[in-house]
Coordinates of C-alpha atoms in Angstrom, one line a residue:
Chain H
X1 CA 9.2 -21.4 -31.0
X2 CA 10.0 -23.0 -27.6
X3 CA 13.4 -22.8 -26.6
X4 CA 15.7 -23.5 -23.3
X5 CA 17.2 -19.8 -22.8
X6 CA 19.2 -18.0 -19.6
X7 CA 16.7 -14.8 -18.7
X8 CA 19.3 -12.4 -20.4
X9 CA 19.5 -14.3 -23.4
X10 CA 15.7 -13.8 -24.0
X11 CA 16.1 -10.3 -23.5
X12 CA 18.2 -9.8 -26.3
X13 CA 16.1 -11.9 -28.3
X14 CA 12.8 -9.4 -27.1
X15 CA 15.0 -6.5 -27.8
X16 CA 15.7 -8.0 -31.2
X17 CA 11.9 -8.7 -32.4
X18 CA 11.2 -5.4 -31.1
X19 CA 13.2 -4.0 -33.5
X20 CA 16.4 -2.4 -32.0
X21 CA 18.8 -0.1 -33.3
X22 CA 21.4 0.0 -31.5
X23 CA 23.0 -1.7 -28.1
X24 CA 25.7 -0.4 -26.1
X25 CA 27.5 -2.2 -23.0
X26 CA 30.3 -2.9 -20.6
X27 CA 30.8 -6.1 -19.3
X28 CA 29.3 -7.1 -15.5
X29 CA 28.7 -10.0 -13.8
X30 CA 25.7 -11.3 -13.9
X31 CA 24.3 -9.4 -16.9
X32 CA 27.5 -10.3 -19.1
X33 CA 25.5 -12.3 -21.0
X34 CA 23.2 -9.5 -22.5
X35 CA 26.8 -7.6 -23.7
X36 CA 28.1 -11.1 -24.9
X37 CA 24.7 -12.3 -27.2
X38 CA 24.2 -8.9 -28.5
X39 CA 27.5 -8.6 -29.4
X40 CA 26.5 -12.2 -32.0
X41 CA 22.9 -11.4 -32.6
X42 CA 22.9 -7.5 -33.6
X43 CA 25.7 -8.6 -36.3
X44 CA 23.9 -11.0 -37.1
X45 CA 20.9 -8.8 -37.6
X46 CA 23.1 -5.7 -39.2
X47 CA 22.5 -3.4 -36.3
X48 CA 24.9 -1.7 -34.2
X49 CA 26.6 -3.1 -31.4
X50 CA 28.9 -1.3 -29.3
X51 CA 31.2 -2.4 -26.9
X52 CA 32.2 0.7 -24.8
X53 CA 35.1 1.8 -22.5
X54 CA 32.3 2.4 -19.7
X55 CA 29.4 2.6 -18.5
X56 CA 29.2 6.6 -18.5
X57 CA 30.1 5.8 -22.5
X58 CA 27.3 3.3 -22.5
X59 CA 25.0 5.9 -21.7
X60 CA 25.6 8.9 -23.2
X61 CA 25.9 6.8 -26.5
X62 CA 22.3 5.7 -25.9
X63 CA 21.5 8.9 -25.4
X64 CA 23.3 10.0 -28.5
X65 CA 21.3 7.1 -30.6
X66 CA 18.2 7.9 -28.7
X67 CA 18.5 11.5 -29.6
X68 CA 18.3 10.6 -32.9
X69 CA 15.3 8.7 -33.0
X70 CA 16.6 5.3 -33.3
X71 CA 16.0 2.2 -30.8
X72 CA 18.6 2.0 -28.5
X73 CA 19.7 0.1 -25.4
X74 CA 21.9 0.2 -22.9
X75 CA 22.4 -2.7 -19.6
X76 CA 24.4 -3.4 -16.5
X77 CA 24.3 -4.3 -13.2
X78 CA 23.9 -2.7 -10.2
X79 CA 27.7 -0.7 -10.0
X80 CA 27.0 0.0 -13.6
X81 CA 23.7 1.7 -13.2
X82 CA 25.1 4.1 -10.5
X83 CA 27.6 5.3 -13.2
X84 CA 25.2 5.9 -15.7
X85 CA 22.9 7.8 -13.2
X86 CA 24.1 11.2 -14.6
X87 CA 22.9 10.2 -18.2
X88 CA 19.5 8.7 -17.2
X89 CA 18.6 12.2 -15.5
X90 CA 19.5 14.0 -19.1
X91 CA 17.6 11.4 -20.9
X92 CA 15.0 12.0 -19.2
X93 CA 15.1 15.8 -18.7
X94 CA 15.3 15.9 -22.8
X95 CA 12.6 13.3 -23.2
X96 CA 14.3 11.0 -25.0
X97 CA 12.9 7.4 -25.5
X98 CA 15.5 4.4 -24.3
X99 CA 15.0 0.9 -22.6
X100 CA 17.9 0.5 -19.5
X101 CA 18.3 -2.6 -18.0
X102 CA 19.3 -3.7 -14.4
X103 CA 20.6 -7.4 -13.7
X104 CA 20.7 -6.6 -10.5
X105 CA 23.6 -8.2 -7.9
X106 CA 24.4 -8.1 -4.1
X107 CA 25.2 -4.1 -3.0
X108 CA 26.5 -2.0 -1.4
X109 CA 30.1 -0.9 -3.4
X110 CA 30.8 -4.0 -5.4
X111 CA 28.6 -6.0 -3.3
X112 CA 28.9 -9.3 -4.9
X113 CA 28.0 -11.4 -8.3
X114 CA 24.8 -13.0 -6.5
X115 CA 21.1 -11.8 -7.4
X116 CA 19.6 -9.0 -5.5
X117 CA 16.8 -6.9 -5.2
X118 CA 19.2 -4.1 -3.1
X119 CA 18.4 -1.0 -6.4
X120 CA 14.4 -0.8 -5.9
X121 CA 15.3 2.7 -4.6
X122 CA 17.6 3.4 -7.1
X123 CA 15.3 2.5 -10.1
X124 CA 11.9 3.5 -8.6
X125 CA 12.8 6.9 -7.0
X126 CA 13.7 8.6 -9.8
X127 CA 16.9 6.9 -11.3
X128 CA 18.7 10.3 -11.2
X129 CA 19.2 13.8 -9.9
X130 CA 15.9 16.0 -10.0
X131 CA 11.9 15.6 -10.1
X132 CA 12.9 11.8 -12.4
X133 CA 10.8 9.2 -12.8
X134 CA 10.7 6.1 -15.2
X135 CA 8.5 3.2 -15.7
X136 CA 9.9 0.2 -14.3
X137 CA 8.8 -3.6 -15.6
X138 CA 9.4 -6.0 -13.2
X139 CA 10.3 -9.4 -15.4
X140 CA 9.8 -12.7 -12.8
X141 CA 10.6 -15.5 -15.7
X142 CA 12.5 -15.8 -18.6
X143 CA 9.6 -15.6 -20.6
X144 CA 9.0 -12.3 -19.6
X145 CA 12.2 -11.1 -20.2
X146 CA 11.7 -11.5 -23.4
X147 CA 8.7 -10.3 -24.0
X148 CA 8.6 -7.2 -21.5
X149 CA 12.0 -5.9 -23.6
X150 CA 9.5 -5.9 -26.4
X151 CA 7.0 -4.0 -24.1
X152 CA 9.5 -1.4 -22.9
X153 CA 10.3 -0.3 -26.1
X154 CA 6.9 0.6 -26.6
X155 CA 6.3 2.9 -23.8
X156 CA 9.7 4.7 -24.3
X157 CA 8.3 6.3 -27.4
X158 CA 5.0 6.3 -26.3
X159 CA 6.6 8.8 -23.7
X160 CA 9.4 9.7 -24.7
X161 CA 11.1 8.6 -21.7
X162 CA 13.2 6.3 -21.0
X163 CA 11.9 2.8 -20.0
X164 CA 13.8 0.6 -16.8
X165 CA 13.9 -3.0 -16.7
X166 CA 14.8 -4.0 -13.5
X167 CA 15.8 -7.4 -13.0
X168 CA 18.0 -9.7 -10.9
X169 CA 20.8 -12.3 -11.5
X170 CA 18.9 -15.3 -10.8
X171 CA 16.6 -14.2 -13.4
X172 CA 18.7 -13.3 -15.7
X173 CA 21.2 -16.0 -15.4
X174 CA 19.2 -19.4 -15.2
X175 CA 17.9 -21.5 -18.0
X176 CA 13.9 -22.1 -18.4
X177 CA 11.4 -23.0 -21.3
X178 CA 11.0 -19.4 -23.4
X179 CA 8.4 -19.2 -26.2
X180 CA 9.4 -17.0 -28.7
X181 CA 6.3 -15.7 -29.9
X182 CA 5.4 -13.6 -32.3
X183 CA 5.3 -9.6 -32.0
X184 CA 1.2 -10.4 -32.6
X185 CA 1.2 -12.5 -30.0
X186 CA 3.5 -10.9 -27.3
X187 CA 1.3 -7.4 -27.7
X188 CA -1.9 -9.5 -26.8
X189 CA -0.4 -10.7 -23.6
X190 CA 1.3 -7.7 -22.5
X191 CA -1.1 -4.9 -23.7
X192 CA -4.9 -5.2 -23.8
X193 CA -5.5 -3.9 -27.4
X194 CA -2.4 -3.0 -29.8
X195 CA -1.6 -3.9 -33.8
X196 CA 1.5 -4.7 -34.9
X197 CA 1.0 -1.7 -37.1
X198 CA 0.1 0.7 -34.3
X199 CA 3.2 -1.0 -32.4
X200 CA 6.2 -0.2 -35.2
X201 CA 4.0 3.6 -35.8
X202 CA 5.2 4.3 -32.7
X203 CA 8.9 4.4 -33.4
X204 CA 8.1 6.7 -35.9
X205 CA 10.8 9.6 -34.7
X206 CA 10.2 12.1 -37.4
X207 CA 8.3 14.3 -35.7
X208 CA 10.9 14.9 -32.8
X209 CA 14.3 13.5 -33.4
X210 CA 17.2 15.4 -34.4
X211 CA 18.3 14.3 -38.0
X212 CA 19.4 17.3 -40.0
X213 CA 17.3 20.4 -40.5
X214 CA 17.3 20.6 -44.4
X215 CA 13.8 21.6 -45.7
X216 CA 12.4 22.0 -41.5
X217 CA 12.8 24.0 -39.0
X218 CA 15.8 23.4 -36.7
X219 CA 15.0 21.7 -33.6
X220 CA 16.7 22.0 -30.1
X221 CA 16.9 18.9 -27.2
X222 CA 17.7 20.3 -23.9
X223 CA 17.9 19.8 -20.3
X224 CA 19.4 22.7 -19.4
X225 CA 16.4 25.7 -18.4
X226 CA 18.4 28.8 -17.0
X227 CA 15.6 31.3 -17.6
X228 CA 13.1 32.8 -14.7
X229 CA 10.4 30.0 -14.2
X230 CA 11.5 27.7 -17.4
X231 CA 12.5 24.8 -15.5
X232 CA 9.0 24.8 -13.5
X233 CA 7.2 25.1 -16.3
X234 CA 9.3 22.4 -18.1
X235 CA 9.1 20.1 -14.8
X236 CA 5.4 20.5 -14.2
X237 CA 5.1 19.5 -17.9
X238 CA 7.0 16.3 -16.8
X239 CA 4.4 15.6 -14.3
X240 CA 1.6 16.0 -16.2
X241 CA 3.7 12.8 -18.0
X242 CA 4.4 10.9 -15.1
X243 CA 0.9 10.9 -14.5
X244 CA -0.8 9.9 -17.7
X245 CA 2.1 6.9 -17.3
X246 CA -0.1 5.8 -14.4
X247 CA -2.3 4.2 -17.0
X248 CA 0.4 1.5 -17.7
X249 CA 0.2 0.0 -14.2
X250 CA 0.3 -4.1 -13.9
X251 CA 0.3 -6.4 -11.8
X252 CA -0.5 -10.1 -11.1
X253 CA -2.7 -11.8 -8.5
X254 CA -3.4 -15.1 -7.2
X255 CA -5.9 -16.6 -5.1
X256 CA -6.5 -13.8 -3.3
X257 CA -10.3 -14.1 -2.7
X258 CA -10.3 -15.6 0.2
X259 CA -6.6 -15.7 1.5
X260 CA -6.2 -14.5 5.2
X261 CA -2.4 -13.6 4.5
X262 CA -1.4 -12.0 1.1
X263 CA 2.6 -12.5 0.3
X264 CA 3.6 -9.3 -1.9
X265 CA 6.8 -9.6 -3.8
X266 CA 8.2 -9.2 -7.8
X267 CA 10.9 -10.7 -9.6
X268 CA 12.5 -13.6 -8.1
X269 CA 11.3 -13.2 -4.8
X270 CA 7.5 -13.6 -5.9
X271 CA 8.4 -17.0 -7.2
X272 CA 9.7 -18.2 -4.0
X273 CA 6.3 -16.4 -2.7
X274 CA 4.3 -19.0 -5.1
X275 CA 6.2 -22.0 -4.2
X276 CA 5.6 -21.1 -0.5
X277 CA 1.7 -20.2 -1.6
X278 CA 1.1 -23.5 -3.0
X279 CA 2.9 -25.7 0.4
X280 CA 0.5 -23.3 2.2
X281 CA -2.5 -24.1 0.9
X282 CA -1.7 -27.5 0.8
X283 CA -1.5 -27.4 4.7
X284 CA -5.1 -25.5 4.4
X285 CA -3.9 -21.9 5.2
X286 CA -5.7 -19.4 3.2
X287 CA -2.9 -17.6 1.4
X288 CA -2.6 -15.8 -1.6
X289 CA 0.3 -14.0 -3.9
X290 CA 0.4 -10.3 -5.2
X291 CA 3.4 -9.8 -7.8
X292 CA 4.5 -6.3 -9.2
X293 CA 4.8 -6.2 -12.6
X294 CA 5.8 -2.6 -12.8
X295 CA 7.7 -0.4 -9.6
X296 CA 6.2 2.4 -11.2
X297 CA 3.6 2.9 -11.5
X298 CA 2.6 1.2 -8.3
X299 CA -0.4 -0.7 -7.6
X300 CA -1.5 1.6 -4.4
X301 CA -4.8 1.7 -4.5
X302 CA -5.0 -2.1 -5.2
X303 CA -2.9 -3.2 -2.5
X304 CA -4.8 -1.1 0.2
X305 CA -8.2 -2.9 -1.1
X306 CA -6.7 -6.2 -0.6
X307 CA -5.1 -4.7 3.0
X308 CA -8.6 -3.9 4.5
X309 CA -9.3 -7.7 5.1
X310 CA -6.1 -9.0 4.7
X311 CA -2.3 -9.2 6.0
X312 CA 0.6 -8.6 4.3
X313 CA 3.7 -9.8 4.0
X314 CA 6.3 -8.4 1.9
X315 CA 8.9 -10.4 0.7
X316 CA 11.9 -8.6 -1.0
X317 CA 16.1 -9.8 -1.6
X318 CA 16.8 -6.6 0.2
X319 CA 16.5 -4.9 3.9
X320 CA 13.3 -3.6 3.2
X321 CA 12.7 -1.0 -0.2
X322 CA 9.6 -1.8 -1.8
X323 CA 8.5 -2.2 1.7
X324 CA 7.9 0.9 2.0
X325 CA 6.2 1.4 -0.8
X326 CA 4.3 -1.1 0.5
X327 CA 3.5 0.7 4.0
X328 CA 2.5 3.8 1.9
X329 CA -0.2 2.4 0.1
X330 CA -1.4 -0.2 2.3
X331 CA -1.7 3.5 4.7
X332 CA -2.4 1.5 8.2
X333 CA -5.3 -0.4 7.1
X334 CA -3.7 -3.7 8.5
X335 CA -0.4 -4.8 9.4
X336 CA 2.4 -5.0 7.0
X337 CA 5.0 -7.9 7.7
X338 CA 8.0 -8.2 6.5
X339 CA 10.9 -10.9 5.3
X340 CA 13.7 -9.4 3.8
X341 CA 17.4 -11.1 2.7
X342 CA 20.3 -9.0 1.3
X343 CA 23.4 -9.9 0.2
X344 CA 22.7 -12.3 -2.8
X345 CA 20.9 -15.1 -0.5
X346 CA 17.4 -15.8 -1.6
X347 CA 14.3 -16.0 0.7
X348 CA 13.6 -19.4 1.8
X349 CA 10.3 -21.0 1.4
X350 CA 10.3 -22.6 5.2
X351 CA 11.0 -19.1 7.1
X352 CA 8.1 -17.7 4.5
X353 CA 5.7 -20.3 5.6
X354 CA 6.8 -20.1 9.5
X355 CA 6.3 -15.9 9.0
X356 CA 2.5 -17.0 8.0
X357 CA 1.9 -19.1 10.7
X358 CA 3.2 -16.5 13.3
X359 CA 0.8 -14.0 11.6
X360 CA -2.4 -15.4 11.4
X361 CA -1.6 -16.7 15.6
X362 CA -1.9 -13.2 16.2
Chain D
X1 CA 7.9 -35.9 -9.2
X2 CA 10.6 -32.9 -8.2
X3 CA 14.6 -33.9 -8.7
X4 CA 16.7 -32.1 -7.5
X5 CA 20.3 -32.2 -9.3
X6 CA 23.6 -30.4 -8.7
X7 CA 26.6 -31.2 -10.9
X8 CA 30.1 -29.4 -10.1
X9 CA 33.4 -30.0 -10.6
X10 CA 36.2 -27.5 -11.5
X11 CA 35.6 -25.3 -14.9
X12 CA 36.7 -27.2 -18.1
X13 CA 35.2 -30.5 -16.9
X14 CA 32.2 -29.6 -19.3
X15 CA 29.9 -29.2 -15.5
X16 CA 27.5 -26.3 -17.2
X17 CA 27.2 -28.2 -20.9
X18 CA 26.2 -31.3 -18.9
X19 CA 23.3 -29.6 -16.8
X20 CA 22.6 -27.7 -20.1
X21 CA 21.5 -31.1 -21.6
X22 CA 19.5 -32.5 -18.7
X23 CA 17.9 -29.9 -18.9
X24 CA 16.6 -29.6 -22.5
X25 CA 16.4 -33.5 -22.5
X26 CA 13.5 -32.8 -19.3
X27 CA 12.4 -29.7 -21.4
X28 CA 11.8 -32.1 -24.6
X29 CA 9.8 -34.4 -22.9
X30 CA 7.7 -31.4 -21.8
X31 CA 8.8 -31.4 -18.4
X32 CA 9.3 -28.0 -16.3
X33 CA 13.0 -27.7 -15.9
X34 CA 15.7 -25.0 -15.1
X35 CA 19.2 -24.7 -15.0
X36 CA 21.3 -22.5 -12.9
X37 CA 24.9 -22.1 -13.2
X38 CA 27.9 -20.6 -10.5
X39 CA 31.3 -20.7 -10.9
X40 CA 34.5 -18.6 -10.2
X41 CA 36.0 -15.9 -12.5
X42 CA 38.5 -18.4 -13.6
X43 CA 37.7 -20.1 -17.1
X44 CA 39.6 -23.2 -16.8
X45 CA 40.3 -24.4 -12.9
X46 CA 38.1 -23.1 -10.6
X47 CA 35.4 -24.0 -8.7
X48 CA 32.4 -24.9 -10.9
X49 CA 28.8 -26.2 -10.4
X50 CA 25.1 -26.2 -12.0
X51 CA 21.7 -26.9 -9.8
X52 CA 19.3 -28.5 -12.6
X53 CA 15.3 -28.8 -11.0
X54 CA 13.3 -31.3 -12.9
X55 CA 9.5 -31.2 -12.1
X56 CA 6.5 -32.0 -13.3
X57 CA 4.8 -29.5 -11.5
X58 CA 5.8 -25.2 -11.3
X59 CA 9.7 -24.2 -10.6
X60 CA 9.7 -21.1 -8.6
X61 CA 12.9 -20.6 -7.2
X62 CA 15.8 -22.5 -9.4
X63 CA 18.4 -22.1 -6.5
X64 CA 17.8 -25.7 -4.5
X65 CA 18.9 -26.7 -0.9
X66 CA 19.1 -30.3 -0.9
X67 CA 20.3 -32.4 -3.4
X68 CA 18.3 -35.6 -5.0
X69 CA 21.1 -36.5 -7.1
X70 CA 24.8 -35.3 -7.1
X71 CA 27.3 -35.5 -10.0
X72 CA 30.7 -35.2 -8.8
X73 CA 33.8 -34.2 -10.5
X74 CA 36.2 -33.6 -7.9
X75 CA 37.1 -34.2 -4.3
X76 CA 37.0 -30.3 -4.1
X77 CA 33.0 -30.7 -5.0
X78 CA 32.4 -33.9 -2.8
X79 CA 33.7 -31.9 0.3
X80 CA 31.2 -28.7 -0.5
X81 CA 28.4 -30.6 -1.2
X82 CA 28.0 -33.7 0.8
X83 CA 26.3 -32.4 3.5
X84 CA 23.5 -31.3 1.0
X85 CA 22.9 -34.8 -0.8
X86 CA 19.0 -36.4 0.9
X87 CA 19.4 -39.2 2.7
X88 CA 18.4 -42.1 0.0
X89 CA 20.0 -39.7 -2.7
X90 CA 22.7 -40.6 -4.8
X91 CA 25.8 -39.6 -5.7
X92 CA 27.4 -40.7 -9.4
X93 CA 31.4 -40.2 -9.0
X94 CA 34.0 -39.7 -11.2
X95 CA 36.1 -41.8 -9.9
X96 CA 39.5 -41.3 -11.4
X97 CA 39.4 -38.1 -9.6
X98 CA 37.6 -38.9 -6.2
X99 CA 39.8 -41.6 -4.6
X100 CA 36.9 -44.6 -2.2
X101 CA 38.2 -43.5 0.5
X102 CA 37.1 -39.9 0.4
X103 CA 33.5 -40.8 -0.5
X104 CA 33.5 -42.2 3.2
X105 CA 31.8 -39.0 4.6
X106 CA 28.3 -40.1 2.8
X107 CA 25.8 -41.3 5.3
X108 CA 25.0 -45.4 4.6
X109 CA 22.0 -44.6 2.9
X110 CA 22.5 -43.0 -0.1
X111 CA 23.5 -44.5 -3.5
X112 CA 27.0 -43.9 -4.8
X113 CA 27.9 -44.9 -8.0
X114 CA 31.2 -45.0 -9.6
X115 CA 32.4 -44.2 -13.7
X116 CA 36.1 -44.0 -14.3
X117 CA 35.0 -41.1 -16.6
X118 CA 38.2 -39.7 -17.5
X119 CA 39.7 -43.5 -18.1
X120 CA 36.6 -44.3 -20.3
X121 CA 36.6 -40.5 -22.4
X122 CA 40.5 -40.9 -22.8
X123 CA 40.0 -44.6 -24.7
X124 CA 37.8 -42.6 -27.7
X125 CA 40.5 -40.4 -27.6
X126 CA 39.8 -37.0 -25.2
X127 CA 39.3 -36.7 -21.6
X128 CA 37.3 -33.4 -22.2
X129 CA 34.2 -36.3 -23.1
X130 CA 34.2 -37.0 -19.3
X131 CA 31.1 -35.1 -18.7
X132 CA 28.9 -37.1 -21.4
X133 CA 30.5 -40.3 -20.1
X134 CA 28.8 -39.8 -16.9
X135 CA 25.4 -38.3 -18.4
X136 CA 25.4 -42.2 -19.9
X137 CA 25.8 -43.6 -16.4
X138 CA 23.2 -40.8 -14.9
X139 CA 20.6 -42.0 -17.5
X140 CA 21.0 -45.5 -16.9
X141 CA 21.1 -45.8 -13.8
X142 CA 18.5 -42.8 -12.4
X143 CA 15.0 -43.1 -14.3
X144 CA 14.1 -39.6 -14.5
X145 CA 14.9 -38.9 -18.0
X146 CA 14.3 -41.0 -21.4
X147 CA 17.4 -42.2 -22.8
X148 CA 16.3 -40.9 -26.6
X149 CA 15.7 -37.5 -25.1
X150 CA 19.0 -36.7 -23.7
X151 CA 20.5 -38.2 -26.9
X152 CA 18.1 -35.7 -29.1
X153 CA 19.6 -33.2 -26.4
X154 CA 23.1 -33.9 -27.1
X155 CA 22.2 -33.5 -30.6
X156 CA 21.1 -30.2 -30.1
X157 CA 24.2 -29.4 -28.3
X158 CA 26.5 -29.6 -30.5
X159 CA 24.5 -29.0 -33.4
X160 CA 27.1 -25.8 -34.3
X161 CA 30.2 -27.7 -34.2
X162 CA 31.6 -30.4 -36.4
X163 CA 29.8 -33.6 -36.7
X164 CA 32.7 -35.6 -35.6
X165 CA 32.3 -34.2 -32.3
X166 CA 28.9 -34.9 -32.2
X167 CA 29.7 -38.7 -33.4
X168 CA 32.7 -38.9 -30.5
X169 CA 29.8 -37.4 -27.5
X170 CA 27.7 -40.1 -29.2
X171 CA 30.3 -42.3 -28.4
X172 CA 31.0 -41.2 -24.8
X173 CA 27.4 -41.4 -24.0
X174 CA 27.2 -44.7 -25.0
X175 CA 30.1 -45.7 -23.2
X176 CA 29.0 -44.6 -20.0
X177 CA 25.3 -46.1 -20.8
X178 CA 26.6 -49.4 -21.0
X179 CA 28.9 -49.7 -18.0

């Protein structure tokens, strides 16, 4: 079903076919509209929406549905995710599956309403205290913020471990064609070989959740390991997790084959990066667009095959945090350009192209 | 063909519900579209406007820098956004609340066109049908869009409320079609 949808809309309507349980949120600008929708669609659904007093209630409610086995969400923007950086780290220290979502907007403090890319850090290195790590989706349309919710469920129970979906206000708050597809039809784009049985199997909680001990052993959720060595053993466990989440690395290229400079971007920004592609190669400059699908993992080894013969240009809505990301994998193959706008002002297509021109003078 | 259209006003002038529509009218005639609204915290008053791409070919970014066509509720807007409008754009007014004089600071060469909106809503009896008065003018005057598309738009619209407002927007579209 094709419809005309704002980015955050479509998210609730992902989260929706995926089959959530249970949504809590505090109003922000500019992911109000996930809090708003949810509040008429999981009525309308008979699921559980909670409008709480904060985003530290947010949360820990999340964590208290998650912890329970059920499908549960939680969203905000930028200031919002800072507060609930506490309750991320315990989600994840007691491996508990839960999709978070980051409309991102202009930072520092309150910053300001505008899109931003400014919480890369935030999200990517860890997204609390201690060894933390989460995958991170990287939505860049509307359609895919619809159909990456229904993705990020999926790999929270896969791992039991939280799921990010970092977005930004543009994204989230302008109107474009969305197909509502299908679950079938959603889990042949976004994974290579998955049923819609072996999908719902997954949030199958039975084995783990906390739901009353009668006729089973008790069970016991922690994050707290005082005894000699318990947290080492617990956190090289969480490794060994991180790792095997490797496998769910994505990413998008475009001709690339022959491009002299490769623009690297996600989100927003790497649309900007294809408008600016396609004026390129109209002028004949061989140019070609990388976008990030997921933060982490991160395409390394990728990037630093496509560095060998090629220059990079990373274009990001903030002073420079993927960037150096970037840098790392690229590991001084080739140059690593950058063009980066903070403060809720997008990149501009013209200062894109002129970067290119200055870089293949060189 | 790329159009570049920003519509603003002060909020309550119905500025988001009329990009809404152009933009599902360019989405029903399978055109790439998008919509992208700002406005201030206030709900009724303050500053309001909507940047609405139409293209035939891939939207990347749907924040634009120069305007194709401008819709124009208030002198408030006029000031902001003058200096944005293309030379051979144009500029549809409503002119019961931008005064002749004021529209003086557009170069020669672009377009303006006037609806006495308000004047022409009022007479079917609200001014809040202001917004789909100059949609009617917009669509019969610019030929980007079909006529039977932004009416199936419309449609759509208001397809939760009650039918007479439906039949009144009708009406206002109308209106403003056949100036």
């Amino acid at each position: 079903m094709i419809k005309l949808l704002k980015g955050n809309y479509a998210l609730v309507e992902g989260a929706i076919k995926a089959g959530i349980d249970a949504y809590f949120g505090y109003p922000i600008t500019p992911q109000n509209e996930i809090t708003e929708y949810m509040s008429i669609r999981m009525r309308e659904e008979g699921k559980l929406f909670f409008q709480t007093e904060s985003e530290l209630a947010s949360i820990n409610m999340t964590f208290g549905a998650a912890v329970i086995g059920k499908m549960a969400m939680t969203s905000s923007s930028s200031p919002g995710i800072s507060l609930m950086q506490e309750g991320i780290s315990y989600l994840i220290g007691c491996e508990l599956p839960c999709v978070i979502v980051n409309v991102q907007r202009g930072g520092p403090g309150l910053g300001n309403i505008s899109g931003s890319q400014g919480d890369y850090f935030q999200a990517v290195k860890g997204g609390g205290h201690g060894d933390c790590k989460m995958i991170c989706l990287l939505p860049a349309s509307v359609q895919e913020m619809y159909e990456m919710a229904i993705k990020a469920f999926y790999l929270a129970f896969k791992y039991r471990n939280p799921v990010f979906i970092l977005t930004d206000g543009i994204i989230g708050q302008m109107l474009e064609k969305v197909d509502l597809l299908s679950l079938e039809d959603v889990l042949k784009n976004q994974f290579k070989n998955l049923s819609v049985d072996d999908y719902k199997k997954m949030f199958d909680a039975s084995s783990w959740a906390l739901t009353g001990c009668e006729g089973r052993d008790s069970r016991f959720i922690r994050s707290l390991y005082m005894n000699e060595g318990e947290l080492t053993k617990k956190n090289t466990l969480l490794l060994e997790k991180y790792k095997k989440m490797e496998q769910e690395l994505d990413w998008e290229e475009e001709l690339i084959s022959d491009a002299e400079v490769v623009l690297v971007a996600y989100g927003i920004s790497s649309r900007i990066n294809k408008d600016a592609c396609i004026l390129a190669r109209k002028s004949g400059l061989k140019v070609g667009c990388f976008r990030l699908k997921t933060a982490f993992p991160f395409p390394s080894n990728r990037l630093k095959e496509i560095a060998r013969t090629r220059k990079i240009l990373v274009v990001e809505m903030s002073m420079g945090q993927m960037l150096e990301d970037v840098k790392l994998a690229v590991d001084g193959v080739n140059t690593v350009d950058f063009y980066g706008i903070s403060g809720g002002d997008l990149p501009e297509v013209n200062v894109i192209l002129e970067k290119i021109k200055n870089m293949l003078s060189r | 063909m790329r159009k570049h259209i920003v519509i603003s006003g002060y909020g309550g002038q119905g500025i988001m519900l009329a990009g809404g529509i152009l933009c599902q009218a360019a989405s029903i005639e399978r055109k790439n579209s998008t919509f992208f609204p700002s406005y201030g915290a206030e709900v009724r008053g303050g500053a309001a406007k909507c940047q609405v791409i139409i293209s035939d070919e891939y939207i990347g970014s749907p924040i634009l820098k120069d305007i194709d066509i401008f819709v124009c509720f208030t002198s408030m807007a006029l000031k902001k956004y003058s200096s944005y409008v293309k030379e051979n754009g144009i500029v549809l007014f409503n002119s019961d609340m931008v005064s002749n004089d004021e529209t003086n600071v557009l170069s020669k060469n672009i377009k303006k066109i006037f609806v006495s909106a308000n004047t022409l809503a009022d007479s079917i009896g609200n001014v809040l049908f202001a917004n789909v008065v100059i949609l009617g003018a917009f669509i019969k005057n610019i030929n980007i869009l079909q006529k039977t598309s932004v009416i199936s738009a419309i449609k759509e619209a208001f397809a939760s409320k009650k039918k007479q407002v439906l039949d009144f927007n009708l009406l206002a579209f109308e209106k403003g079609y056949n100036l």
